[in-house]
Coordinates of C-alpha atoms in Angstrom, one line a residue:
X138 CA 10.3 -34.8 9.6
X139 CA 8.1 -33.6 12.1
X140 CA 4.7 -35.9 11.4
X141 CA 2.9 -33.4 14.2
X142 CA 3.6 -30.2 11.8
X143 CA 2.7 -32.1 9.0
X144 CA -0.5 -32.7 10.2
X145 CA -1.1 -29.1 11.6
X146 CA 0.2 -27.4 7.7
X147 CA -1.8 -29.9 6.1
X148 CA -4.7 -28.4 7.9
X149 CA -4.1 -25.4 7.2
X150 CA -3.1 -25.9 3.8
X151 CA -6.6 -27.2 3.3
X152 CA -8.6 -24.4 4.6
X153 CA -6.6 -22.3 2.4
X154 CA -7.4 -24.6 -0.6
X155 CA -11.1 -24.0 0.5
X156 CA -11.5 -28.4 0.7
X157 CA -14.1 -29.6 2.8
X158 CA -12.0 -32.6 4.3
X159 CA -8.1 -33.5 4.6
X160 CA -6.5 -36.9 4.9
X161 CA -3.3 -37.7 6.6
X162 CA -1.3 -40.8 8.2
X163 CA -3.3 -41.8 11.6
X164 CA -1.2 -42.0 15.0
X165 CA -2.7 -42.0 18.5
X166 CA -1.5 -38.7 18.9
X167 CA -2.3 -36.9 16.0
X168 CA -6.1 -38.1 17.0
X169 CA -6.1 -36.4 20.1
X170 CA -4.7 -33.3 18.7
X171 CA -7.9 -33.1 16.4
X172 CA -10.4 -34.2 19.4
X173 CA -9.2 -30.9 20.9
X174 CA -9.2 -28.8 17.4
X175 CA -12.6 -30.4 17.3
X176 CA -13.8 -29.7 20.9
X177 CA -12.7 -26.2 20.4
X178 CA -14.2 -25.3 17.2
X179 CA -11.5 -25.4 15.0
X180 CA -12.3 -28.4 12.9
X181 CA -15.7 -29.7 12.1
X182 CA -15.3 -33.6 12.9
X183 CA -12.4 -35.7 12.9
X184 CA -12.3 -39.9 12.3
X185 CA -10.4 -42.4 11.9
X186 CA -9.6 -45.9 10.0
X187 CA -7.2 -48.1 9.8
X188 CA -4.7 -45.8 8.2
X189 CA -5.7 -42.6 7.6
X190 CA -7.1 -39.8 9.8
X191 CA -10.0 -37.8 8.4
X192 CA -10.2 -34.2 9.1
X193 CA -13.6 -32.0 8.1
X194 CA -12.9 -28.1 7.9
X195 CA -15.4 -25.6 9.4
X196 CA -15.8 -22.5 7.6
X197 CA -17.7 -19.6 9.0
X198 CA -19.5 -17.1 6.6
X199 CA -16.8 -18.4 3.9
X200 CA -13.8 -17.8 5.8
X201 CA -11.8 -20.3 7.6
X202 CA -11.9 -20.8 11.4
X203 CA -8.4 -21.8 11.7
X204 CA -6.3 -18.5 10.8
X205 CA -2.8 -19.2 11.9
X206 CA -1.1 -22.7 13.5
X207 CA 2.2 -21.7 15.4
X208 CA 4.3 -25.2 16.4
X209 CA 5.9 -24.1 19.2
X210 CA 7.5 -27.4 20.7
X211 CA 9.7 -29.0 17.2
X212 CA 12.0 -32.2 17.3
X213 CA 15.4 -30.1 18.2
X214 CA 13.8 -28.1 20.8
X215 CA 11.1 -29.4 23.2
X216 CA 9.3 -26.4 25.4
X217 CA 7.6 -27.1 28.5
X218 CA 5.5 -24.6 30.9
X219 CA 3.9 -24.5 34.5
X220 CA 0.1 -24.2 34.6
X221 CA 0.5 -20.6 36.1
X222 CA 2.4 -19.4 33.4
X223 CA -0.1 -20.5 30.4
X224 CA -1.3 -17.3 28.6
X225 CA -4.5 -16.7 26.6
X226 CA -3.9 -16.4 23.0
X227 CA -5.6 -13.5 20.8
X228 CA -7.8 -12.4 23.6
X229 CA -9.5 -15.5 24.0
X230 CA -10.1 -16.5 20.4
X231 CA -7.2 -18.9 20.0
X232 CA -6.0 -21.8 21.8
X233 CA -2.7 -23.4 23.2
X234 CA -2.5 -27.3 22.8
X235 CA -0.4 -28.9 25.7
X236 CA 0.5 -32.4 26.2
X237 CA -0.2 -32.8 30.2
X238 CA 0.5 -36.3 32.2
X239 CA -3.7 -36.6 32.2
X240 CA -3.6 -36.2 28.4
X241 CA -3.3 -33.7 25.7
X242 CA -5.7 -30.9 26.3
X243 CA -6.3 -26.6 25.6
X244 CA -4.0 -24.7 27.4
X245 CA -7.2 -23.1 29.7
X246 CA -8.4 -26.8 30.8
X247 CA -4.4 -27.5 32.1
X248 CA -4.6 -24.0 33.9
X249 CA -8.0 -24.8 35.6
X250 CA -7.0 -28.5 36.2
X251 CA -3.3 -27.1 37.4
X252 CA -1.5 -29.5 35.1
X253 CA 1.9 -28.3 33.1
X254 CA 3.5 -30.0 30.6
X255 CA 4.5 -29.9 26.7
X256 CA 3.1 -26.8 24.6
X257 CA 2.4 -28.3 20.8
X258 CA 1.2 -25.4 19.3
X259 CA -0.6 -22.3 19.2
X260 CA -3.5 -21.7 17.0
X261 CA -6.1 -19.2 16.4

């Protein structure tokens, strides 16, 4: 299984429940995918303990921020991009997630920092 799109459907899964927090399995990497859901507005906070990651939900006038997650990179198939050829997503109201060699980060700060490298997902 992949543990990355377990975390991103249990996310969504949860907005669509209408639950103010979601737990999960903790990994290093799963963290830094919620800083950046965080930093972008997706998520309301996101921490961590020994095992678990803890994942608050924003809602906006009672509707979900997060709409739609679209894993783009899976186990079978890995896809990888240059920073010229990153594209906005929904006119500017969803994000790309790309692992970069300075870190995982939106797909506009590898474009301004000219950094390619693994796209995760797609959500908006």
């Amino acid at each position: 299984m992949d543990p990355i799109a377990d975390m991103l459907v249990a996310i969504k899964n949860g907005y669509m429940a209408r639950k103010q927090t979601v737990s999960m399995p903790h990994s290093k990497f799963k963290f830094e995918i919620a800083k950046v859901l965080e930093k972008s507005k997706f998520i309301a906070s996101v921490q961590k303990t020994d095992t678990k990651l803890e994942v608050g939900l924003l809602y906006e006038n009672n509707k979900p921020k997060l709409k739609e997650v679209k894993k783009v990179s899976k186990l079978g198939l890995r896809v990888y991009t240059k920073s010229k050829d990153i594209k906005s997503i929904k006119g500017g109201r969803g994000i790309t997630i790309v692992s970069t060699p300075q870190g995982v980060m939106t797909g506009s700060d590898a474009r301004s920092k000219k950094l390619g490298g693994e796209v995760i997902c797609i959500v908006w």
